[in-house]
Short mmCIF file of C-alpha atoms in Angstrom, two decimals:
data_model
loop_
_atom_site.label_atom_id
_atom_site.label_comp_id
_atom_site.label_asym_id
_atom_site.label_seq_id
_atom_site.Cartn_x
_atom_site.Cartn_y
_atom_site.Cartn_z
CA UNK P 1 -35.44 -106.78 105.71
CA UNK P 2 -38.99 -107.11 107.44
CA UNK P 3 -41.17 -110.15 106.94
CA UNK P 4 -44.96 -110.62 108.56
CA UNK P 5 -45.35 -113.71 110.84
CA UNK P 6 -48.89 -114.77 111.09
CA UNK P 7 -50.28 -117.17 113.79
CA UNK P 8 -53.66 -118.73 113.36
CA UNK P 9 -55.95 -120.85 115.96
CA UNK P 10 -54.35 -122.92 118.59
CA UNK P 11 -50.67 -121.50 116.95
CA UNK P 12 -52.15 -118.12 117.64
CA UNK P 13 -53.12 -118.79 121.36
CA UNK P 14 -49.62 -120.77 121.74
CA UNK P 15 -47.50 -118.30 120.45
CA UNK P 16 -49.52 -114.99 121.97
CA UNK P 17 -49.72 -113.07 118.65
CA UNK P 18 -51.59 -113.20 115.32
CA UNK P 19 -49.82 -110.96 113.71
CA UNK P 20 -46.48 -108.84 113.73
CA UNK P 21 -43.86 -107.56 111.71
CA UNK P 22 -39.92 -109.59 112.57
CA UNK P 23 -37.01 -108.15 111.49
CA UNK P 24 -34.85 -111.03 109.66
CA UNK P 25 -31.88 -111.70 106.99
CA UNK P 26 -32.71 -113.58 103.44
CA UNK P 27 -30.14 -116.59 104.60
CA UNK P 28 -31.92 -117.48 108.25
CA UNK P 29 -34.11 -119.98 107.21
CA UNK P 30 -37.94 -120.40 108.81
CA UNK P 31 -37.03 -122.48 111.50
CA UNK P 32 -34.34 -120.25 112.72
CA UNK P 33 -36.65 -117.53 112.58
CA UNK P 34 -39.78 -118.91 114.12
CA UNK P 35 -36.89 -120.28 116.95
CA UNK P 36 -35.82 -116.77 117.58
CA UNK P 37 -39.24 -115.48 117.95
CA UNK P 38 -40.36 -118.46 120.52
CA UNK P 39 -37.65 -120.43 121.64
CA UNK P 40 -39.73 -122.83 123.86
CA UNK P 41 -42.62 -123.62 121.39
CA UNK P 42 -43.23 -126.67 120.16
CA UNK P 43 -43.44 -126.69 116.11
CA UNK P 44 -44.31 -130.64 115.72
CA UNK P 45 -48.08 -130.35 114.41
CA UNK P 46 -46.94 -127.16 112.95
CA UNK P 47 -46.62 -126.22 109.17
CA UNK P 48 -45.37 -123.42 107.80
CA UNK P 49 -46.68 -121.11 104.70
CA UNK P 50 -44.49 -118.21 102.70
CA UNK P 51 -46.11 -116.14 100.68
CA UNK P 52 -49.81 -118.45 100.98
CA UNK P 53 -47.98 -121.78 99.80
CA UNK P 54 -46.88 -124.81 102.42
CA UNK P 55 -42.94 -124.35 103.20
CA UNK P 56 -40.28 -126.95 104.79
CA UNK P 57 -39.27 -125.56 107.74
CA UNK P 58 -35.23 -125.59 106.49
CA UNK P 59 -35.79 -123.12 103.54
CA UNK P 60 -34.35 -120.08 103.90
CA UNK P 61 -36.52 -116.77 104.48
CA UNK P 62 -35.55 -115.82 100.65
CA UNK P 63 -37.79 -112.99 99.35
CA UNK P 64 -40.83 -113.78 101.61
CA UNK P 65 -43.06 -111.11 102.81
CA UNK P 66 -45.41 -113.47 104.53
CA UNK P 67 -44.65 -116.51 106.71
CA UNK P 68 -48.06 -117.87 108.36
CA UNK P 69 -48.14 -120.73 111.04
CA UNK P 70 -50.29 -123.27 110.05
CA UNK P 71 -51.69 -125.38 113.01
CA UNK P 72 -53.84 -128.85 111.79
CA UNK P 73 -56.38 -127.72 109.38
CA UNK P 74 -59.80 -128.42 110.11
CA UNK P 75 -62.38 -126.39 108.24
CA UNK P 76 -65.56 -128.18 106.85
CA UNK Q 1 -64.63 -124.65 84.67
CA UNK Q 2 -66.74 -122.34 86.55
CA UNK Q 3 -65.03 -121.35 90.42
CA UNK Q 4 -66.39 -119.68 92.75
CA UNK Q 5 -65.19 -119.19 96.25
CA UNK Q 6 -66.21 -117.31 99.29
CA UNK Q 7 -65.88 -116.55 102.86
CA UNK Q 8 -68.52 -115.13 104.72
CA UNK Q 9 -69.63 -114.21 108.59
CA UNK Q 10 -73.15 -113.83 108.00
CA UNK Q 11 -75.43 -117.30 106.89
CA UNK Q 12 -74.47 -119.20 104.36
CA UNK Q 13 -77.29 -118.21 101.54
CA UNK Q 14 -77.93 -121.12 99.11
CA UNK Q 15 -77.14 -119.22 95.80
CA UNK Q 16 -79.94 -118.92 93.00
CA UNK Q 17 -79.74 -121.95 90.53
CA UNK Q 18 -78.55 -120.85 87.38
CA UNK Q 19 -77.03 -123.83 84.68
CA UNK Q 20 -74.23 -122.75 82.19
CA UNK Q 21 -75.87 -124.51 79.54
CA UNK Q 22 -78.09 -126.52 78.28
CA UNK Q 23 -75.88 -129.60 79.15
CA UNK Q 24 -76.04 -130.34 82.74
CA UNK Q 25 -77.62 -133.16 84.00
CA UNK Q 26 -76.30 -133.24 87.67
CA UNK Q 27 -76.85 -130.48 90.63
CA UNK Q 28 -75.10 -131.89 93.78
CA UNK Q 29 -74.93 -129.40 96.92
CA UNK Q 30 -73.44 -130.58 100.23
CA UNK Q 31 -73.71 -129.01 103.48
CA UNK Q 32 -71.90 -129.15 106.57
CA UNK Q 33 -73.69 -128.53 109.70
CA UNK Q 34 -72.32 -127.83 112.58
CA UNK Q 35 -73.30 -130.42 115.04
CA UNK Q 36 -74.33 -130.84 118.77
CA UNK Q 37 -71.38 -133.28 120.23
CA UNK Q 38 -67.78 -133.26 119.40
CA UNK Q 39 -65.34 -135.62 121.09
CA UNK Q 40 -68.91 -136.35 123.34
CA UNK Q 41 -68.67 -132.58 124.35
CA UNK Q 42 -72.62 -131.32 124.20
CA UNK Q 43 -71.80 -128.05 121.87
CA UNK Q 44 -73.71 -124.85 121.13
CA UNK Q 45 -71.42 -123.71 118.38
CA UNK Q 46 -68.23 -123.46 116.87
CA UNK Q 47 -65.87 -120.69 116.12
CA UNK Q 48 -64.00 -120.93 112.39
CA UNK Q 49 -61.07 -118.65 110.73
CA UNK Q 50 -59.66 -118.82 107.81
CA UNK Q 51 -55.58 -117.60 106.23
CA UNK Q 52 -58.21 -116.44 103.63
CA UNK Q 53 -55.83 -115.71 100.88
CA UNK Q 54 -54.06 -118.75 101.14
CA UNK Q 55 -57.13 -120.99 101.66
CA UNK Q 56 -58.12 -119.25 98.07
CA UNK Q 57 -55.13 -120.37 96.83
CA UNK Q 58 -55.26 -123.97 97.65
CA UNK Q 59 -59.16 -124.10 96.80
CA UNK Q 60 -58.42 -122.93 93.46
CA UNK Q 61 -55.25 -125.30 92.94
CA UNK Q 62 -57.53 -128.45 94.50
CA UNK Q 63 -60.70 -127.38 91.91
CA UNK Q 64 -58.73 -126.80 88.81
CA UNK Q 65 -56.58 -130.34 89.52
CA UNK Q 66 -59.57 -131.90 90.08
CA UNK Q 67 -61.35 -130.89 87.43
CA UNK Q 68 -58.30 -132.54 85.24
CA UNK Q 69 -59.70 -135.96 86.87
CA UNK Q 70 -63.55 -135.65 87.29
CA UNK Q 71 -64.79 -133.25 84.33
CA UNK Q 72 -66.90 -130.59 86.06
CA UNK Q 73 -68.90 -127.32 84.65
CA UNK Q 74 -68.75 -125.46 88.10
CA UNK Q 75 -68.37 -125.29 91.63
CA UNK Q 76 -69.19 -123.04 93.70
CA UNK Q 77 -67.79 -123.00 97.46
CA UNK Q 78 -68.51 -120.94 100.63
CA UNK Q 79 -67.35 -121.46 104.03
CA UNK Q 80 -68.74 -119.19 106.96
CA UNK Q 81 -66.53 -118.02 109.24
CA UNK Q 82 -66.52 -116.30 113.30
CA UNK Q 83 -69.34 -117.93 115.18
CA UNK Q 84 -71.60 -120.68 113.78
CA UNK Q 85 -74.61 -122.19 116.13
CA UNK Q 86 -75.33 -125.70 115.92
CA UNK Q 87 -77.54 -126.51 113.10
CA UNK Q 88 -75.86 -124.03 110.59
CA UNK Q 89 -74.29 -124.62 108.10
CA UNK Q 90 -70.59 -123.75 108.29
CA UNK Q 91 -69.68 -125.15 104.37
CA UNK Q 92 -71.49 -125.31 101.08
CA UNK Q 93 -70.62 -126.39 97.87
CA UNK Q 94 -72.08 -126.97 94.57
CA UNK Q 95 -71.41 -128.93 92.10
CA UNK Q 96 -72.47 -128.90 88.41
CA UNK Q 97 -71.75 -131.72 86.17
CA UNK Q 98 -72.63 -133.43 82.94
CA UNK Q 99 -73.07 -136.86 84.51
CA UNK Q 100 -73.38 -137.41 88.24
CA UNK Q 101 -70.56 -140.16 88.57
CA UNK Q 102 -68.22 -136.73 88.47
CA UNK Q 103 -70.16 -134.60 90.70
CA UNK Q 104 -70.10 -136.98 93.35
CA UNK Q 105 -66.62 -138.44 93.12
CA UNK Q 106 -65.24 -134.33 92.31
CA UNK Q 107 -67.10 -133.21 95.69
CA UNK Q 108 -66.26 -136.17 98.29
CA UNK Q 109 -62.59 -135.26 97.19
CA UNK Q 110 -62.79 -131.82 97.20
CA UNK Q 111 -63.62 -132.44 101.12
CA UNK Q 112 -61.06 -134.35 101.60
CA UNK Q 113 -58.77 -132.25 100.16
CA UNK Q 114 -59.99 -129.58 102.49
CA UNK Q 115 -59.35 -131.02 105.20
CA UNK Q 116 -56.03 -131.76 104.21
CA UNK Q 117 -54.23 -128.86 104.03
CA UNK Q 118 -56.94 -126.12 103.14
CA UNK Q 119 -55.98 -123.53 106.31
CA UNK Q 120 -58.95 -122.83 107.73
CA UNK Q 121 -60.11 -123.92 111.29
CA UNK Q 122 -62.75 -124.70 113.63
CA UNK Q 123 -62.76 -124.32 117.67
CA UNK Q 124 -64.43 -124.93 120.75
CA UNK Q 125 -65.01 -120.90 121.83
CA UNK Q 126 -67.56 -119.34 122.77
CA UNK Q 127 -68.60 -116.14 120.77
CA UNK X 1 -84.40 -143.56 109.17
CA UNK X 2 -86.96 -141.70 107.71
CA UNK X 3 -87.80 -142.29 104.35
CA UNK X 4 -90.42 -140.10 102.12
CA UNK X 5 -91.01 -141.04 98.14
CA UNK X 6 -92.93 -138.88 95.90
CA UNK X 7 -93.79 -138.64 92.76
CA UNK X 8 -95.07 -135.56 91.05
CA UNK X 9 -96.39 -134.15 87.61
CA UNK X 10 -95.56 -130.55 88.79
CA UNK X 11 -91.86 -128.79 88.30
CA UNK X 12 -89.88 -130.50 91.73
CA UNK X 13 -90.30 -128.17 95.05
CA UNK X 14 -87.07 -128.70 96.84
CA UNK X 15 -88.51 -129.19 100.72
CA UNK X 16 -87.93 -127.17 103.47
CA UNK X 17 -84.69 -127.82 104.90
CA UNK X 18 -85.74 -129.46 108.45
CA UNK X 19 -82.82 -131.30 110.22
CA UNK X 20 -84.46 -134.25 112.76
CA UNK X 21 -81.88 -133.62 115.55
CA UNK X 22 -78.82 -131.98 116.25
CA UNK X 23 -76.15 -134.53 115.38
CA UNK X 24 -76.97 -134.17 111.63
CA UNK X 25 -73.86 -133.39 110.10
CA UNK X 26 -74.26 -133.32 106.15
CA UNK X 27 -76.93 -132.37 104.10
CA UNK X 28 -76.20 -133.63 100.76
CA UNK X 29 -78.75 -133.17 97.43
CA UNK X 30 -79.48 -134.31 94.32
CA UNK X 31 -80.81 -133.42 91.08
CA UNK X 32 -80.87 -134.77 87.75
CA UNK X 33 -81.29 -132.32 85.46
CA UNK X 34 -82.92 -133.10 81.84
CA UNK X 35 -80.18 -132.46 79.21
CA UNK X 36 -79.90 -131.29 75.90
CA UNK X 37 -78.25 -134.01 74.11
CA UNK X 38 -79.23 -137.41 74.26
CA UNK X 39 -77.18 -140.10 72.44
CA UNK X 40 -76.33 -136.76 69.76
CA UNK X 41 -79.76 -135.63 69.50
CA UNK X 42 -81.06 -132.68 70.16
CA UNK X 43 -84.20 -132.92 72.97
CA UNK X 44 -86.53 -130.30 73.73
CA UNK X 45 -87.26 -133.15 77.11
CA UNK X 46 -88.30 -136.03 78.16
CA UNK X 47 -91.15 -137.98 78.70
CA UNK X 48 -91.37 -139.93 82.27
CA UNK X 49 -93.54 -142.62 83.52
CA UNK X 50 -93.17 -145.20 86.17
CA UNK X 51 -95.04 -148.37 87.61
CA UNK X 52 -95.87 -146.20 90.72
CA UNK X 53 -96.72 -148.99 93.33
CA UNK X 54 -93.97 -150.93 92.32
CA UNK X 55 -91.36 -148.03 92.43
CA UNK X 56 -92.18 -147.04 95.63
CA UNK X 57 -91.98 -150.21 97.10
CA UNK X 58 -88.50 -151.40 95.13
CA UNK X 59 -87.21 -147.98 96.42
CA UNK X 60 -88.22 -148.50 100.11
CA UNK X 61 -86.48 -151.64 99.77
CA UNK X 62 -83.41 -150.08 98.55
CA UNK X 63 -83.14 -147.16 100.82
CA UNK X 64 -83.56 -149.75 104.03
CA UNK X 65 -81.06 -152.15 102.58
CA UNK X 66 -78.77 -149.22 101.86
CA UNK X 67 -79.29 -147.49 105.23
CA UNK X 68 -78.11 -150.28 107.08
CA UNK X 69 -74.55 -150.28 105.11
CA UNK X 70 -74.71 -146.61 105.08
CA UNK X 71 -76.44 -145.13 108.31
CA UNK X 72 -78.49 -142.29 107.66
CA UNK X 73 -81.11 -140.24 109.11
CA UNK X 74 -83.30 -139.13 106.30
CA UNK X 75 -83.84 -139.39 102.98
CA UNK X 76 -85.99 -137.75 100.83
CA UNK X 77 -86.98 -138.79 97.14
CA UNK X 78 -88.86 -136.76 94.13
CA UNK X 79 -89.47 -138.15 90.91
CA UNK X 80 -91.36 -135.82 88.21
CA UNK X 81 -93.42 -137.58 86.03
CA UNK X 82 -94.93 -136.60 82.59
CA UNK X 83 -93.26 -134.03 80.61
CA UNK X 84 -89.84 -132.48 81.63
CA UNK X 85 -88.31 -129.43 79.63
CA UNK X 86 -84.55 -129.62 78.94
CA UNK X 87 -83.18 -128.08 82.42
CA UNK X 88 -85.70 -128.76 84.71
CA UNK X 89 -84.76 -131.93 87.08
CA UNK X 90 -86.66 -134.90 86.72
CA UNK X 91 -85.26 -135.92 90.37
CA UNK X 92 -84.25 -134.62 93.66
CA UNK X 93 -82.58 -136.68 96.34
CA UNK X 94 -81.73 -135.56 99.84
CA UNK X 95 -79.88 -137.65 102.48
CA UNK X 96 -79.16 -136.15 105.68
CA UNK X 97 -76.85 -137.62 108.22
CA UNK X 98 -74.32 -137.13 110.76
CA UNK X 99 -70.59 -137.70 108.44
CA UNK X 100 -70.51 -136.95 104.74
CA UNK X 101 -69.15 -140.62 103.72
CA UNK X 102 -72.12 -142.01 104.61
CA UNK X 103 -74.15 -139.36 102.74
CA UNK X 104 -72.53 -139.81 99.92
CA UNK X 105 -72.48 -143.28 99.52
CA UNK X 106 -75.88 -143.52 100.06
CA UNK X 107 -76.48 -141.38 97.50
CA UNK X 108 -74.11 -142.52 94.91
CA UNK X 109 -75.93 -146.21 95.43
CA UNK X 110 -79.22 -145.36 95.53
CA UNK X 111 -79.01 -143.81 91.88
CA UNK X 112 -77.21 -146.91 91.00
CA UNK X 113 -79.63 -149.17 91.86
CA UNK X 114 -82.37 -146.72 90.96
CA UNK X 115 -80.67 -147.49 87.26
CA UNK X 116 -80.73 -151.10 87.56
CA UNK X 117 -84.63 -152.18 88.65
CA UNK X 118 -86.50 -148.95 90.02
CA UNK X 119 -89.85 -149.42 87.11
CA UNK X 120 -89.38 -145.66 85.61
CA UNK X 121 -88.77 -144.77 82.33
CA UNK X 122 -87.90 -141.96 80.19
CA UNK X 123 -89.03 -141.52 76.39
CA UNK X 124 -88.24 -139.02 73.59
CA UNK X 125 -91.40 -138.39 72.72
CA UNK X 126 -92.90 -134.51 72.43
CA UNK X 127 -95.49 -133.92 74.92
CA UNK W 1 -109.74 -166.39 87.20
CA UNK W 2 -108.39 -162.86 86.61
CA UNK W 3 -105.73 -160.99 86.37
CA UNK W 4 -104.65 -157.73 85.62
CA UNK W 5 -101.96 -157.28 82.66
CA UNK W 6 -99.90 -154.00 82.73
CA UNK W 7 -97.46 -152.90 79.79
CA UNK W 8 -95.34 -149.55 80.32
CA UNK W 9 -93.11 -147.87 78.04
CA UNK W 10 -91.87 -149.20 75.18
CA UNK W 11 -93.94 -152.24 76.16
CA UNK W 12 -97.02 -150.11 76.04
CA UNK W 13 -96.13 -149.38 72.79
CA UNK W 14 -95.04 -152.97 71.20
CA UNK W 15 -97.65 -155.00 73.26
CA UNK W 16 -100.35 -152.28 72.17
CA UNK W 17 -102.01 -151.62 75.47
CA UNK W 18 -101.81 -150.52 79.01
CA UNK W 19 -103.97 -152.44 80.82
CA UNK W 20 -105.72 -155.21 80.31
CA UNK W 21 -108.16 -157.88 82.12
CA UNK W 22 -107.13 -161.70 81.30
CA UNK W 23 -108.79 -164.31 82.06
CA UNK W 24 -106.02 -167.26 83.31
CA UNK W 25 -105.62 -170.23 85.63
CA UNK W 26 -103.28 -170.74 88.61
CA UNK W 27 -101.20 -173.45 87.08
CA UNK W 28 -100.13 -171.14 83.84
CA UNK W 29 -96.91 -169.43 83.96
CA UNK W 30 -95.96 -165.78 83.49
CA UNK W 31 -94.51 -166.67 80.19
CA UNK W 32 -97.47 -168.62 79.00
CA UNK W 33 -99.97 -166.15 79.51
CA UNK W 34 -97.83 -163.15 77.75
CA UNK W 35 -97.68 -165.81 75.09
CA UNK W 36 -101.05 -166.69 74.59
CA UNK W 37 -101.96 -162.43 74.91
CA UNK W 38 -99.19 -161.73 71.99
CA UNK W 39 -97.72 -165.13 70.99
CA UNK W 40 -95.00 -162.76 68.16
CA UNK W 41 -93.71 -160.68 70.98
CA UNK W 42 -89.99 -160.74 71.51
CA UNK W 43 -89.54 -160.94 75.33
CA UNK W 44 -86.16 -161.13 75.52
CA UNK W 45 -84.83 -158.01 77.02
CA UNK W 46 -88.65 -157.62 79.24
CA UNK W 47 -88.67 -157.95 82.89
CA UNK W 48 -91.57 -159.54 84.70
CA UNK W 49 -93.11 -158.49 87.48
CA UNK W 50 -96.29 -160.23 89.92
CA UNK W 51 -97.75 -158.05 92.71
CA UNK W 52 -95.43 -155.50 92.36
CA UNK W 53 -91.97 -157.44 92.65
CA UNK W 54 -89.78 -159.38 89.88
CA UNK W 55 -90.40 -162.53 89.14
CA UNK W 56 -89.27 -165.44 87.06
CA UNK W 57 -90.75 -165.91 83.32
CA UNK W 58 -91.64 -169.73 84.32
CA UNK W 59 -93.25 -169.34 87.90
CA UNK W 60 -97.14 -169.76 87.89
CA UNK W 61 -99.34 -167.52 88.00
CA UNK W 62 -100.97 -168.65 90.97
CA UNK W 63 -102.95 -166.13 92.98
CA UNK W 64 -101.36 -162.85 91.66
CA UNK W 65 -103.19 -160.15 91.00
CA UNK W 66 -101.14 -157.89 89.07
CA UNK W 67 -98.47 -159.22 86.38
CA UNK W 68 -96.44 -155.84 84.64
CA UNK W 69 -94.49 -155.82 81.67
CA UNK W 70 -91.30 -154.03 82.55
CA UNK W 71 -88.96 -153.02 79.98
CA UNK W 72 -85.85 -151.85 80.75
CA UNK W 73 -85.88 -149.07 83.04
CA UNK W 74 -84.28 -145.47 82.44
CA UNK W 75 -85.58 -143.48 85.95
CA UNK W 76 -83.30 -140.57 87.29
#
C-alpha cells in the first residue's frame, strides 16, 4: 500500500519535502514510518495528522491515505 | 449555526453585513494585523500556509463545540494565506449573536483554540 | 490612547479603518444591533436619548481608567440617538491594539460599565 | 440663586418636564430641592447628578449649576 506524507513550514524545510507518496504496510505504525523516511530528524515539537485528524505517533498506519506533519501551529 | 470558512491569497474583504433575522443584537468582528516587530525583529511581512482541509476540519469541530457553550447565530472566518505586509490583516472573523456576553466570550476562544491546534502557520520569509 | 466619542441622530458610519502605527495587532468592533423582541414584545425600535455632556465625560473616564488595566491604542465610540429601526445598531465600538486580550477586555468592560452609569436610555416608544 | 433642573427618560415623563430654571440656595440639598419641585415623586430607584457627575441625594447644592434627574440607564 501507498500513503501521502505531507510536511508543512519549518517540518517542510527540516525534512526537504512537502509532499510525496511512501510505500508502507497497514501494521508499521507512524513513527516507524516517519523514522524510515528521516532517520536523523527530530519529531519532539512534532504532531502528526492521518486522514486531517491529530494522531499518536504509536498508531499503526491502518487505512490512512494521508499522514501530514504538523509543526507548532501558529496561524492568527 | 451559521459557518463559514475561508482561505484566501488575495485581501481579506470585510464581507457585506447581512443579519439572519430579526434577532441579533451583537456584531463583533476581530482582526488580526500583521505587525511590525516580532521577537524585536523590525518586519515587513509574514508568510502563512495552511493543511487547508484539515484546518477546515478543526474550525468546524471548534465552532460547532463552541456553539454548544456560547449560543451563537453565525460566524464567519477567513484567514489569508502566502504573503501578508504589515498592516494587513491576516485573520477575520465575525461573530453574530443574540446578546454580546456570547459573541465575545465565543470569539476570544475561538482564537485560542486556533492557535492551539488549528494547522496553519506563519513565518519570517520573504515573498 | 486615543479616545473619540460621538453621538449621532444619523444611521452609524463605521470609520475608516486607520491603524496609528505599525505594532497594532487587533482590530476588534462592536455593534449593538436593535432587536426584535424585547422582554416578549414585538418592537418595530427603539427610542434613544442620553444626558450628552455627562455621557461623554463618564465615558472618557471609563475608557482612561480601563486603558490603564487594559493598554490600548485607540478607541472609538458611536452612539445613535433618536429613533433606531429593529436591525440597525444603536452602537459601534472599536478598540485597536497590539494583542487581542487586551482588546477584548477592553471591550467586554467598557459595555459593562456603559450598562451600569453611562446617562443613555432606550424607550419603546414609536417615533 | 439658580439652577438648572434636568429630567430624562422616564423621569421626563413622571417629573413632567425637561428642563427647568429653579430658584434655590447653597445650603439646600439635592433631595430638598427635587422635593420642594415635586414633593409626591418616588425617588427611590433615581440617580442624581450635579455638574455632570453623581452625587449624593443629601449633599448641598452649593454652587452647581446643573442638577439631572437620572433614571436608570439602558445605553448600548
Amino acid at each position: 500500500m501507498e500513503i501521502t506524507l505531507l510536511a508543512f513550514a519549518q517540518a517542510k524545510d527540516d525534512f526537504g519535502f512537502s509532499s510525496q507518496t511512501v510505500a508502507c504496510s497497514a501494521e508499521e505504525t507512524l513513527r516507524e514510518l516517519v523514522r524510515r523516511i528521516a532517520p536523523n530528524a527530530n519529531l519532539e515539537h512534532l504532531r502528526i495528522a492521518v486522514d486531517c485528524e491529530f494522531a499518536e505517533w504509536d498508531t499503526p498506519i491502518g487505512n490512512a491515505r494521508e499522514v501530514a506533519l504538523i509543526p507548532p501551529v501558529s496561524g492568527g | 449555526m451559521h459557518i463559514e470558512i475561508h482561505f484566501t491569497f488575495e485581501s481579506i474583504q470585510r464581507p457585506a453585513a447581512n443579519f439572519p433575522n430579526r434577532e441579533i443584537g451583537t456584531e463583533l468582528e476581530f482582526q488580526g494585523i500583521v505587525r511590525e516587530l516580532e521577537n524585536g525583529r523590525a518586519l515587513q511581512g509574514l508568510q502563512y500556509e495552511a493543511y487547508e482541509p484539515m484546518a477546515r476540519q478543526v474550525l468546524a469541530k471548534h465552532f460547532a463545540e463552541l456553539a454548544q457553550i456560547h449560543p451563537c447565530e453565525s460566524v464567519i472566518f477567513i484567514h489569508r494565506l502566502g504573503w501578508v505586509p504589515v498592516g494587513e490583516a491576516s485573520l477575520y472573523i465575525r461573530v453574530l449573536s443574540a446578546h454580546r456576553g456570547e459573541a465575545l466570550s465565543f470569539l476570544a476562544e475561538s482564537v485560542n483554540r486556533l492557535k492551539l491546534d488549528v494547522p496553519i502557520w506563519k513565518q519570517v520569509k520573504e515573498p
